[in-house]
Coordinates of C-alpha atoms in Angstrom, one line a residue:
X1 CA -10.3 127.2 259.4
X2 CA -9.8 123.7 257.7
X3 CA -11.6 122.5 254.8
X4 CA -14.1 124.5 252.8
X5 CA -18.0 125.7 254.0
X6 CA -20.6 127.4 252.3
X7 CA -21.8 131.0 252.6
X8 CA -25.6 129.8 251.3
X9 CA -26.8 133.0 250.9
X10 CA -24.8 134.2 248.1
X11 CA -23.7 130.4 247.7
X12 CA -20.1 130.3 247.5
X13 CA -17.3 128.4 249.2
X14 CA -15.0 129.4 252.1
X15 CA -11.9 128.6 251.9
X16 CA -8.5 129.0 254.0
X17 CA -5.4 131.3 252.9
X18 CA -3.7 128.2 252.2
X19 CA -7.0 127.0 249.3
X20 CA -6.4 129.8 247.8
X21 CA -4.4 130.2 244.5
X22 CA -4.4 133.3 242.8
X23 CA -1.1 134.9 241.9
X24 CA -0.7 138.4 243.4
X25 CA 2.0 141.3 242.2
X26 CA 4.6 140.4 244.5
X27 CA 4.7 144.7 245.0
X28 CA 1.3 144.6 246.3
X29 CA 2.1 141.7 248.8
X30 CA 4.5 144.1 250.1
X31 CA 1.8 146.4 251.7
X32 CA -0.2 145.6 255.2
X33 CA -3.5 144.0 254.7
X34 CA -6.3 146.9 254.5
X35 CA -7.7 147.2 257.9
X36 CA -11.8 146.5 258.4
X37 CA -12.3 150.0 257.4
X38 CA -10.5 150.7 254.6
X39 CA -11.8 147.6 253.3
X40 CA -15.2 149.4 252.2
X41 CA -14.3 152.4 251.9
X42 CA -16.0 154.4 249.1
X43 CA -14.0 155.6 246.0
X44 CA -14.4 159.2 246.9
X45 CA -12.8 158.5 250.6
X46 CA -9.9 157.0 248.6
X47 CA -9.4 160.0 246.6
X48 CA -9.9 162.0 249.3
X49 CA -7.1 159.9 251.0
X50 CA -4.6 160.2 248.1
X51 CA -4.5 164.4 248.1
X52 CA -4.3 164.3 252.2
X53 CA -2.8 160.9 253.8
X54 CA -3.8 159.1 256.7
X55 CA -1.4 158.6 259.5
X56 CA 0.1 154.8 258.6
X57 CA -1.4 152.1 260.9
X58 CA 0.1 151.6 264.6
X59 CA 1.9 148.1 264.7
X60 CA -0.5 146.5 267.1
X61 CA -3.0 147.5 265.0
X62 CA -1.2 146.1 262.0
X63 CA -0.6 142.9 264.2
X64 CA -4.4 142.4 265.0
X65 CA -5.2 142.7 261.3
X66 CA -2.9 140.0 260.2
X67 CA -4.2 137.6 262.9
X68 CA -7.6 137.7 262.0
X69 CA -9.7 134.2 261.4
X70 CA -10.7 135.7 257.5
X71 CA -12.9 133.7 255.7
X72 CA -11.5 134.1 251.9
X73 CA -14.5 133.4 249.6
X74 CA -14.5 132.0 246.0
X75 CA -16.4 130.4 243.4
X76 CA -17.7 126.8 243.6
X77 CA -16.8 124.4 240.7
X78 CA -19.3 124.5 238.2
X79 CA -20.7 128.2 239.2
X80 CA -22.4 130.0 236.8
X81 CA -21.3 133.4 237.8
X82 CA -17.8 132.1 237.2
X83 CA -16.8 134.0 234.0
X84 CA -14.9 130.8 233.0
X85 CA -18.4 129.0 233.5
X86 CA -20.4 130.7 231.3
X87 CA -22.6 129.2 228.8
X88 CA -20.2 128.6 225.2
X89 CA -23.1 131.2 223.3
X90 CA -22.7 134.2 226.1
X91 CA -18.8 133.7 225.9
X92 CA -19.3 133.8 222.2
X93 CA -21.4 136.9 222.8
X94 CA -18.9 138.6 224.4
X95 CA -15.7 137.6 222.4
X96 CA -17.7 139.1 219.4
X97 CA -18.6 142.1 220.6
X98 CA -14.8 142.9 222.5
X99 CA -13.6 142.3 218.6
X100 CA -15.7 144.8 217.1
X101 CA -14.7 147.5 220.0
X102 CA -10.9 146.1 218.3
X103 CA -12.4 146.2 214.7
X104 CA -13.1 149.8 214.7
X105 CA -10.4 151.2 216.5
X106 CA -7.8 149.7 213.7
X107 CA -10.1 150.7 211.0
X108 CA -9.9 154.0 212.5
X109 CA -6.2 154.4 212.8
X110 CA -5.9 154.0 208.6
X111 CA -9.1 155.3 207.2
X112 CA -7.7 158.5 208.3
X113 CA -5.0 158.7 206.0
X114 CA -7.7 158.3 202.9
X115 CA -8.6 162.0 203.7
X116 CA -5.4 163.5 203.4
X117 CA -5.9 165.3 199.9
X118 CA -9.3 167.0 200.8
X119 CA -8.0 167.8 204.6
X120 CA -4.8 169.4 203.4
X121 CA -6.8 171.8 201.3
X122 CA -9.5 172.3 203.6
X123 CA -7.2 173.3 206.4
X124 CA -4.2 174.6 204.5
X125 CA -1.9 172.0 206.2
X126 CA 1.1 170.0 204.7
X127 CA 0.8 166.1 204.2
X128 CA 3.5 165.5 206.8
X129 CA 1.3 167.6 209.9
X130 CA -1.5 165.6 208.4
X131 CA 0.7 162.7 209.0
X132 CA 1.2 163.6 212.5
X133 CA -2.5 162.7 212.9
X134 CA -1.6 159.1 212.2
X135 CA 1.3 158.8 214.2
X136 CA -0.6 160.7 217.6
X137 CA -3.0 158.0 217.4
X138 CA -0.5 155.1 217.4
X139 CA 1.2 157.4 220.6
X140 CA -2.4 157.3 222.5
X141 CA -2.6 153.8 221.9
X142 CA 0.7 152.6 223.1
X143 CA 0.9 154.8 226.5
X144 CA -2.8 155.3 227.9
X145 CA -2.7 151.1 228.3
X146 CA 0.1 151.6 230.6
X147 CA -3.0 152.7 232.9
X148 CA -6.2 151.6 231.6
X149 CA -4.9 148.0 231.3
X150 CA -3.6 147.5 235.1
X151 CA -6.6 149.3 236.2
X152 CA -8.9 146.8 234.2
X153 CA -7.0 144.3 236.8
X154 CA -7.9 146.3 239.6
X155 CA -11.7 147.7 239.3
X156 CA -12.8 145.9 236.4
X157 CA -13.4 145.4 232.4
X158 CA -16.8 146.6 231.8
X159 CA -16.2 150.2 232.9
X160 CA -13.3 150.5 231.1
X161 CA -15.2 149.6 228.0
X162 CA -18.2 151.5 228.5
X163 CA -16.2 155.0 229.3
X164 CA -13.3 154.7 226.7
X165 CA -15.8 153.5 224.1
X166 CA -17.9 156.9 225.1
X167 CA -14.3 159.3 224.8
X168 CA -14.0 157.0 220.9
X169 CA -17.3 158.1 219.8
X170 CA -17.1 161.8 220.8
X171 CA -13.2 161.9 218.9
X172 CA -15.0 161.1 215.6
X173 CA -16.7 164.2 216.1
X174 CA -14.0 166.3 217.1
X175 CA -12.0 165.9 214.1
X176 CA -15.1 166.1 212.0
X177 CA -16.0 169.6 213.5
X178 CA -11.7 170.8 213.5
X179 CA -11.0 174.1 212.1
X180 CA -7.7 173.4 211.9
X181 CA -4.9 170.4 212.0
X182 CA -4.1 171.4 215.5
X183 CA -7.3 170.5 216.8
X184 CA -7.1 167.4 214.1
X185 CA -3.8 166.3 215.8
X186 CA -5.2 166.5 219.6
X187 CA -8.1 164.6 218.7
X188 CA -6.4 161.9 217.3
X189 CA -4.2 161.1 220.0
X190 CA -7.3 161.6 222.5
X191 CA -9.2 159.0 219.7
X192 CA -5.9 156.6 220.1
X193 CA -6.1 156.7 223.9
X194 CA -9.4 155.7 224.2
X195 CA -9.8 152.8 221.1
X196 CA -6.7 151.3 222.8
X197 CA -8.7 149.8 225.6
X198 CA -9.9 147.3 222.5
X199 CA -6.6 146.6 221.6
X200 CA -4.9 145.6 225.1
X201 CA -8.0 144.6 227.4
X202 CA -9.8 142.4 224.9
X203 CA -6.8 139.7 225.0
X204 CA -7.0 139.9 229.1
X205 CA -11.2 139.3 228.4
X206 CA -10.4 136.2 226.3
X207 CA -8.3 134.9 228.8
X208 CA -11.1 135.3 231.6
X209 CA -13.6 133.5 229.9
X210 CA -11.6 130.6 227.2
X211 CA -9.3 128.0 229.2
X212 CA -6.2 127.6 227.2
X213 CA -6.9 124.7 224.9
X214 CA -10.4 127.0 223.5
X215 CA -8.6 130.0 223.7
X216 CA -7.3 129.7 220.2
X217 CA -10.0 130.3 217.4
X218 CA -11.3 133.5 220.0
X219 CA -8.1 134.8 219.8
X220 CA -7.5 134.3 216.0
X221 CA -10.9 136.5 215.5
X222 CA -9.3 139.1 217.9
X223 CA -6.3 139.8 215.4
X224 CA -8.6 139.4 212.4
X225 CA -10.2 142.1 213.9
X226 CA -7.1 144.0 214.9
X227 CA -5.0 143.4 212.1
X228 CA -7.7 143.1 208.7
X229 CA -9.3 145.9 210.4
X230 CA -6.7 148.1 209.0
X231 CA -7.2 146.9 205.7
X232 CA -11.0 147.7 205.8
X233 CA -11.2 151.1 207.1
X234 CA -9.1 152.2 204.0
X235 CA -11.2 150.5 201.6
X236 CA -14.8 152.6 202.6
X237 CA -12.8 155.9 203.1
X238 CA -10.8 155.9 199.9
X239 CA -14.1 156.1 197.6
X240 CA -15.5 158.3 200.6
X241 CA -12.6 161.0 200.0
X242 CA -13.0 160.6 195.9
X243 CA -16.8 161.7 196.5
X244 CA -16.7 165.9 196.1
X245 CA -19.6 166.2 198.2
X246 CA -18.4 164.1 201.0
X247 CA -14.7 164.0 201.5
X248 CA -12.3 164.1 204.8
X249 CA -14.7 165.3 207.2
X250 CA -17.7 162.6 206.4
X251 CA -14.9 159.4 206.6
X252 CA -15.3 160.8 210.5
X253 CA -19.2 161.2 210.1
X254 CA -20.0 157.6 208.7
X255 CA -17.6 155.7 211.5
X256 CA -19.3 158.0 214.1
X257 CA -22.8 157.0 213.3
X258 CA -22.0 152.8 212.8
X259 CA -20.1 153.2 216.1
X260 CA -22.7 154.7 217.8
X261 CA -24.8 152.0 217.1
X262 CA -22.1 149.3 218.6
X263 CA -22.0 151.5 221.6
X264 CA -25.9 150.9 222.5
X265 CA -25.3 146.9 222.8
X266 CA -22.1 147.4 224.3
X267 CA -23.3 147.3 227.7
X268 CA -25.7 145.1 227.1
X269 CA -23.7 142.5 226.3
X270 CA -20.1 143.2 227.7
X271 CA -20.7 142.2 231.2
X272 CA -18.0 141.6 233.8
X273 CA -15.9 139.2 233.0
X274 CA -12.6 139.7 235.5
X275 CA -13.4 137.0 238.2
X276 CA -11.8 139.0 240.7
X277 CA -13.8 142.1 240.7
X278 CA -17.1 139.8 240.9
X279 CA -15.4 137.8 244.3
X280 CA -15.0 141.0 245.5
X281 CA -18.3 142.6 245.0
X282 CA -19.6 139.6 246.5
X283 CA -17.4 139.8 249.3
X284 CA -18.9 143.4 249.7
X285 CA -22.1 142.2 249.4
X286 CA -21.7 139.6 252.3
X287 CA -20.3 142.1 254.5
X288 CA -23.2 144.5 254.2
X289 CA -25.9 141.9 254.7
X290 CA -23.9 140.0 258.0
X291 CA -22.3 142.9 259.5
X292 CA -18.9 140.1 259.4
X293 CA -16.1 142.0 258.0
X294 CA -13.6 138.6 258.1
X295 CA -15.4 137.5 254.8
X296 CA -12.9 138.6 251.9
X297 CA -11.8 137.9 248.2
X298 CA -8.1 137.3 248.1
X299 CA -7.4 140.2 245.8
X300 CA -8.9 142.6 248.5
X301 CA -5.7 141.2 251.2
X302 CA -3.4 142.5 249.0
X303 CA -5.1 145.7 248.4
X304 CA -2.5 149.2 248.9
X305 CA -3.3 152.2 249.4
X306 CA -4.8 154.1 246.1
X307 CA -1.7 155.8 246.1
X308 CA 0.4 152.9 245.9
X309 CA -2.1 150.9 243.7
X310 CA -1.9 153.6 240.8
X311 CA 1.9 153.3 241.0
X312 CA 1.7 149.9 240.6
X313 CA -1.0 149.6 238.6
X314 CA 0.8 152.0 236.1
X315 CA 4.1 150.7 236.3
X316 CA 3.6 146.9 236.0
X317 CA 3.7 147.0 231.9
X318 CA 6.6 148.4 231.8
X319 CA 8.0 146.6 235.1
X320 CA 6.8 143.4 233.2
X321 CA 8.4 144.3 229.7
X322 CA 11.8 145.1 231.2
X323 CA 12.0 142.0 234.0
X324 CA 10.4 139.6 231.7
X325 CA 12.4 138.0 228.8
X326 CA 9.4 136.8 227.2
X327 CA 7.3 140.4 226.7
X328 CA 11.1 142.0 226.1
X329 CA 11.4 140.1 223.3
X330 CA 7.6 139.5 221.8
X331 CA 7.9 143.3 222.4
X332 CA 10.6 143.7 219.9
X333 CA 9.1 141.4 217.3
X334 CA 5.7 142.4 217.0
X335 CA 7.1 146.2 217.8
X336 CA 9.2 146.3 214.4
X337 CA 6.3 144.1 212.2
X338 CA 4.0 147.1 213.1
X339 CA 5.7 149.7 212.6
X340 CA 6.7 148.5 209.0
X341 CA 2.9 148.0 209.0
X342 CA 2.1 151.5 209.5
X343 CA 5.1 152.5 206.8
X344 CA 2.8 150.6 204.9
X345 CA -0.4 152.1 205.5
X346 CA 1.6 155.8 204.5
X347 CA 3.7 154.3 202.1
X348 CA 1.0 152.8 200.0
X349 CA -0.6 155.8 198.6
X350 CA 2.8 157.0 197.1
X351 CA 3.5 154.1 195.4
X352 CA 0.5 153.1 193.4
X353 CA 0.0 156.2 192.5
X354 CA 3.4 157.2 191.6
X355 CA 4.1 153.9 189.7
X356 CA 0.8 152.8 188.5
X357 CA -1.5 156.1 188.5
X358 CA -3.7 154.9 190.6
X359 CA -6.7 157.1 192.4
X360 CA -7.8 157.9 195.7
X361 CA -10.2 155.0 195.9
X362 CA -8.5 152.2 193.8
X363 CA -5.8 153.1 196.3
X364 CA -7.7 152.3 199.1
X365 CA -9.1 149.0 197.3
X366 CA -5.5 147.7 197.9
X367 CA -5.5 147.8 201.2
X368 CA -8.2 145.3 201.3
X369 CA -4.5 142.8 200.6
X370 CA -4.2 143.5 204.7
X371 CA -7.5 142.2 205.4
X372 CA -7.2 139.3 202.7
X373 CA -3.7 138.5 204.4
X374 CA -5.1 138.4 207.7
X375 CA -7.8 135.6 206.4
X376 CA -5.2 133.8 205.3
X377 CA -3.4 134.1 208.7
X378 CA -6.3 132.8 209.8
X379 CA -6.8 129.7 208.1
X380 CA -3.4 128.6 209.0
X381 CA -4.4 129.4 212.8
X382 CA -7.0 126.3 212.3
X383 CA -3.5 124.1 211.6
X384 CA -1.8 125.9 214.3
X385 CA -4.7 124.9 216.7
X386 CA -4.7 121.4 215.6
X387 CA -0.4 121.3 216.2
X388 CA -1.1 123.2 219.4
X389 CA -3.7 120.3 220.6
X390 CA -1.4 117.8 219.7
X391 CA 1.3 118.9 221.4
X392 CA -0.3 121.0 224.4
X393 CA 1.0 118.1 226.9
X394 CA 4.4 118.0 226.3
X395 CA 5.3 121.4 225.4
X396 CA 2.3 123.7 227.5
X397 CA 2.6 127.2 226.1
X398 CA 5.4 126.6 223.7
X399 CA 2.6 124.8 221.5
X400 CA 1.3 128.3 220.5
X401 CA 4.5 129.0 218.6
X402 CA 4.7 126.5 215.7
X403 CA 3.3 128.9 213.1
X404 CA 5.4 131.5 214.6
X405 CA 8.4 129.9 213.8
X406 CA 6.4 129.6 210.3
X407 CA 5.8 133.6 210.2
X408 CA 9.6 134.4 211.2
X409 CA 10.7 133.4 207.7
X410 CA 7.8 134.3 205.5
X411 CA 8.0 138.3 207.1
X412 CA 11.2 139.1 205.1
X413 CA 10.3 137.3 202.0
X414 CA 6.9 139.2 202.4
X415 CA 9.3 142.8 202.2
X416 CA 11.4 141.4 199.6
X417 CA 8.7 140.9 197.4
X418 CA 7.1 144.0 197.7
X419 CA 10.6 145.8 197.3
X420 CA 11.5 144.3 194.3
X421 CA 8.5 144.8 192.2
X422 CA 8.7 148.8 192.9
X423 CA 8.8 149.3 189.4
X424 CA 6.2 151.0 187.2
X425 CA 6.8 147.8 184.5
X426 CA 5.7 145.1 186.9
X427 CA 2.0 144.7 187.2
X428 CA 0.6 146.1 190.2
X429 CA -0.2 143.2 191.3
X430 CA 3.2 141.5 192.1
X431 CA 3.3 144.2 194.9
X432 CA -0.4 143.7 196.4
X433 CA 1.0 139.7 196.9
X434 CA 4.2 141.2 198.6
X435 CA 1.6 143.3 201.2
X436 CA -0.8 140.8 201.4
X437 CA 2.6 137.7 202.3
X438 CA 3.5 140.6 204.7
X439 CA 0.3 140.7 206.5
X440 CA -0.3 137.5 206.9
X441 CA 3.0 136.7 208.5
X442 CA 2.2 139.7 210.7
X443 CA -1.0 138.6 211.6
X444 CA 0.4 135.1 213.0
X445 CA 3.3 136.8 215.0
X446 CA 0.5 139.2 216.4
X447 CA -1.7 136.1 217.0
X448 CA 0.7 134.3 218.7
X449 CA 2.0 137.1 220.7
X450 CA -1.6 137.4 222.3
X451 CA -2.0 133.5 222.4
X452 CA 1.6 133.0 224.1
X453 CA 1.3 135.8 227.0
X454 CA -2.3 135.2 227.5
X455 CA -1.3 131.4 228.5
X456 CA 2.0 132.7 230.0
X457 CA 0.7 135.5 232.5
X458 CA -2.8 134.3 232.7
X459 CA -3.8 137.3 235.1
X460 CA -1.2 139.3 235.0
X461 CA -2.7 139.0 230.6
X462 CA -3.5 142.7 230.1
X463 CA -0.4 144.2 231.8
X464 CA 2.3 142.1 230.1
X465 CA -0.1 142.9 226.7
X466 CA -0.2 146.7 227.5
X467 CA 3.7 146.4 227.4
X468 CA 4.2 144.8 224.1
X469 CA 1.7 147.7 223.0
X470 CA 3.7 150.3 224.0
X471 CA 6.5 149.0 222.3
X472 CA 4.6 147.7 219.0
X473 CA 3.1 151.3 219.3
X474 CA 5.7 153.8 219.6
X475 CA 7.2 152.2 216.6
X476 CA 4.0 152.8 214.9
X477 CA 4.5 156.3 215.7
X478 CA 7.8 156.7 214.9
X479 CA 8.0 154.8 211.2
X480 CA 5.1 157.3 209.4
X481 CA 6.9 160.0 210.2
X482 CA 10.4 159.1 208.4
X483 CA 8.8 156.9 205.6
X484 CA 8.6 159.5 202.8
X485 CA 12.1 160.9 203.9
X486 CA 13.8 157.3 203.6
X487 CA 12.2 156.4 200.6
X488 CA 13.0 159.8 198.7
X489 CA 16.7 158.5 200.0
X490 CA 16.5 155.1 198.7
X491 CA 14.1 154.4 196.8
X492 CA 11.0 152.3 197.5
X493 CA 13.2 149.0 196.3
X494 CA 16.2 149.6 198.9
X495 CA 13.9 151.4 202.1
X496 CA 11.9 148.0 201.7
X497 CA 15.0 145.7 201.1
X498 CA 16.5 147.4 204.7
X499 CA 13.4 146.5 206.7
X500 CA 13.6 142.9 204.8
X501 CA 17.0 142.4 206.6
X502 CA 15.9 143.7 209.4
X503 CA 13.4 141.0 209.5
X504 CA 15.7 138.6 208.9
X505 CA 17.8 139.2 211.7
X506 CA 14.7 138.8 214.3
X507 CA 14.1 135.3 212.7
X508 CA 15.8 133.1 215.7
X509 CA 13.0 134.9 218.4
X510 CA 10.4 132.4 217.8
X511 CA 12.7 129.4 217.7
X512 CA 14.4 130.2 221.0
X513 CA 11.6 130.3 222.7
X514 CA 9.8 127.5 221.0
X515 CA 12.5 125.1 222.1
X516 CA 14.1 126.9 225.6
X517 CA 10.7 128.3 226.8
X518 CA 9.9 126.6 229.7
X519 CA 13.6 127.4 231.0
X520 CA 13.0 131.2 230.5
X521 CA 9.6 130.4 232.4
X522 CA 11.1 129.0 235.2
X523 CA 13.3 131.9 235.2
X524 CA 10.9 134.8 235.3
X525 CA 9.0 135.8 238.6
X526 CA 5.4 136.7 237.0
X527 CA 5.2 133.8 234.3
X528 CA 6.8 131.3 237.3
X529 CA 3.9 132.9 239.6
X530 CA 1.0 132.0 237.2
X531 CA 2.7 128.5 236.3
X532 CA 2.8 127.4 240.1
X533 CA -0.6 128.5 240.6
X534 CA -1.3 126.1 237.4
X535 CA 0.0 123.5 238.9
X536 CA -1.3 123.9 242.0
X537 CA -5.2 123.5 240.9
X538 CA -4.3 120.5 239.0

């Protein structure tokens, strides 16, 4: 087929295997083409395939499929069904509402730990089980992406949102209604699991609908969200918790009921944004209505089995962390900045009320310094925008990283600060500047590790995101649990001054890459994928 014709009744151009330009795992390309018949078959049949195999196809059957004259459809320039075409105030629309699904899963993760004085009593547990409840929920965040995120890739966003954000809402209430901190402890990781679809799938959303160069200010409200979110959640259920008549149990009860709300616009207003999954249901579509089976997306050639498309789809996070340089090391970075962030969040009680007296709700006033540090993080983003448009030509994705570079050195002198005033004769406020010069350096590495990928893996965005999670999130899950151990040990000025060097060593990460990123591009098989495709449209 040469050159490009129009299917007019759905109005979308043909094109030949050769027009085509979407990168493709390079595991899936392995796998014969699916045959006319697989092609439509229902999810059910594929299920029903995965417990009892079909017989593999016959080579002359295989060789009749790869010589067939397939018409591989796609979107014309300028088409408004074309997620990247959308009007700016739909895109906005959406953005918004993929932040607030972000907003309230990192407002849950630390509004938790406001209850702890009521919930220990109520359920005759010990701080550290209650604990466990905060650490469970950074677990179910970091591994359920592993699958949810690949699979957004493969059948869509939109459902992904709709039925985690349903599992979200119903965890509220679990914990709300637990008779003990068993129960407490499964919900949370269950509440984790679900509320980390906002945290890995919204960066592969902003990268449907944003082109690079307007990708920026999207993804700077995406880690307010993420990031200052933390700091709010603390702030309504410390004075919550200090209320007698409302306590542990009604933190739960109030998020359930403002969530519940978001969920009824959700799918309203989250539509489909993976321009994949719409080729294809127009593909399906096309096929119905002619009875032509030779009209395809080009994601549907490369379709495996179900069996083989779960492996893939839930291995490719991990395949991408440990075969890409890049995710390895962002991994790392943001992995450690977290987890000091969620010492933080359990560390934070103890100290102002050790040293400075403070209650329940004045406690969780200060954490308002995370969502005060993340503003600030994102006022510099408008500088880093204007450096990144500046310099987008000669340096492509390495532009996202000036700030970065910025946020390596302020990180330990963030820690410093907030180690060496842990003294009950400095003003309480000397540490709130140390948390809040934390935050914000954390909140322009997490920025620009969203920015970076997003432009790196294009999309491949959600699965090399879903593997930073897992590593940003098992530290989560780890630190809580030996904070109040370490800092019996050493003190809150020496624990802090020993994540400070830690810090300190990590500094080079951002510079290495900022000035030898392109050759680690060149270098890595998904990235170099995405990049040649790039260039290929240009």
């Amino acid at each position: 087929m040469s050159g490009a014709t129009i299917v007019s009744a759905e109005g979308v151009a043909v094109k030949a295997l050769k027009d085509i330009h979407e990168p493709i795992d390079e595991r899936l390309s392995r796998s014969s083409r699916p045959t006319n018949d697989e092609l439509d078959q229902s999810l059910a049949r594929q299920l029903s395939n995965l417990v009892h195999p079909q017989h593999e196809k016959g080579e002359q059957e295989k060789a009749t499929i790869d010589s067939d004259d397939t018409f591989y459809i796609d979107f014309e320039d300028g088409d408004r069904r074309n997620p990247a075409n959308f009007s700016r105030r739909r895109k906005w629309a959406i953005t918004l509402m993929a932040c607030t699904c972000t907003l309230f899963s990192s407002s849950a993760a630390s509004a938790y730990n406001m209850g702890f004085p009521s919930m220990t009593r109520d359920l005759n547990c010990t701080k550290f089980q209650a604990t466990i409840g905060l650490s469970v929920y950074a677990l179910g965040f970091g591994i359920v992406p592993l699958v949810t995120a690949s699979f957004s890739e493969e059948f869509g966003r939109q459902p992904l949102y709709i039925g985690s954000s349903f599992g979200f809402l119903l965890m509220y209430m679990m914990v709300a209604l637990s008779k003990n901190i068993q129960t407490v402890i499964v919900a949370r990781f269950l509440q984790g699991a679900f509320g980390s679809t906002g945290a890995t799938m919204v960066g592969g959303t902003i990268a449907d609908i944003w082109s690079s160069q307007d990708r920026g200010v999207p993804m700077s409200i995406f880690a307010v969200a993420a990031l200052g979110g933390t700091g709010l959640g603390p702030v309504m259920a410390g004075w919550i918790e200090v209320n007698p008549r409302l306590e542990w149990r009604w933190i739960q009860w109030i998020q359930m009921i403002i969530f519940a709300a978001y969920f009824i616009l959700l799918p309203v207003v989250l539509t489909e944004t993976r321009t994949a999954i719409l080729l294809t249901r127009i593909a399906k579509k096309i096929r119905k209505e002619t009875g032509d089976k030779r009209y395809r997306a080009r994601v549907e050639d490369e379709r495996a089995s179900l069996r083989n498309l779960i492996f893939i789809s839930c291995t490719r996070p991990i395949h991408l962390m440990f075969t890409e340089p890049i995710v390895l090391s962002f991994s790392l970075w943001i992995g450690f900045a977290w987890g000091v962030t969620y010492c933080l969040i359990t560390s934070i009680s103890g100290v102002f009320k050790t040293l400075h007296g403070f209650n329940v709700g004045e406690i969780g006033t200060v954490f308002i310094t995370m969502t005060i540090g993340s503003l600030m993080g994102f006022v510099c983003n408008m500088y880093q925008e204007s450096l990144y448009r500046n310099s987008i030509a000669q340096r492509g994705p390495e532009a996202r990283l000036h700030m970065a570079c910025f946020a390596a050195i302020l990180l330990p002198i963030g820690m410093f600060i907030f180690a060496w005033s842990s003294f009950s004769h400095v003003h309480w406020v000397v540490q709130a500047i140390g948390v809040t010069v934390y935050i914000w350096a954390t909140f322009i590495i997490y920025l620009a590790v969203f920015s970076y990928l997003a432009d790196c893996y294009g999309p491949f965005a959600s699965s090399a995101l879903a593997g930073q999670s897992l590593a940003r999130n098992l530290m989560a899950t780890a630190f809580p649990l030996f904070t109040d151990q370490m800092f019996r040990r050493l003190g809150y000025n020496w624990a802090n001054t020993l994540f400070a060097f830690i810090a300190l060593i990590m500094i080079p990460i951002p510079f290495v890459l900022f000035f030898y990123g392109p050759t680690v591009r060149r270098h890595s098989k998904f990235s170099r994928m995405v990049l040649e495709a790039a260039q290929t449209k240009k």
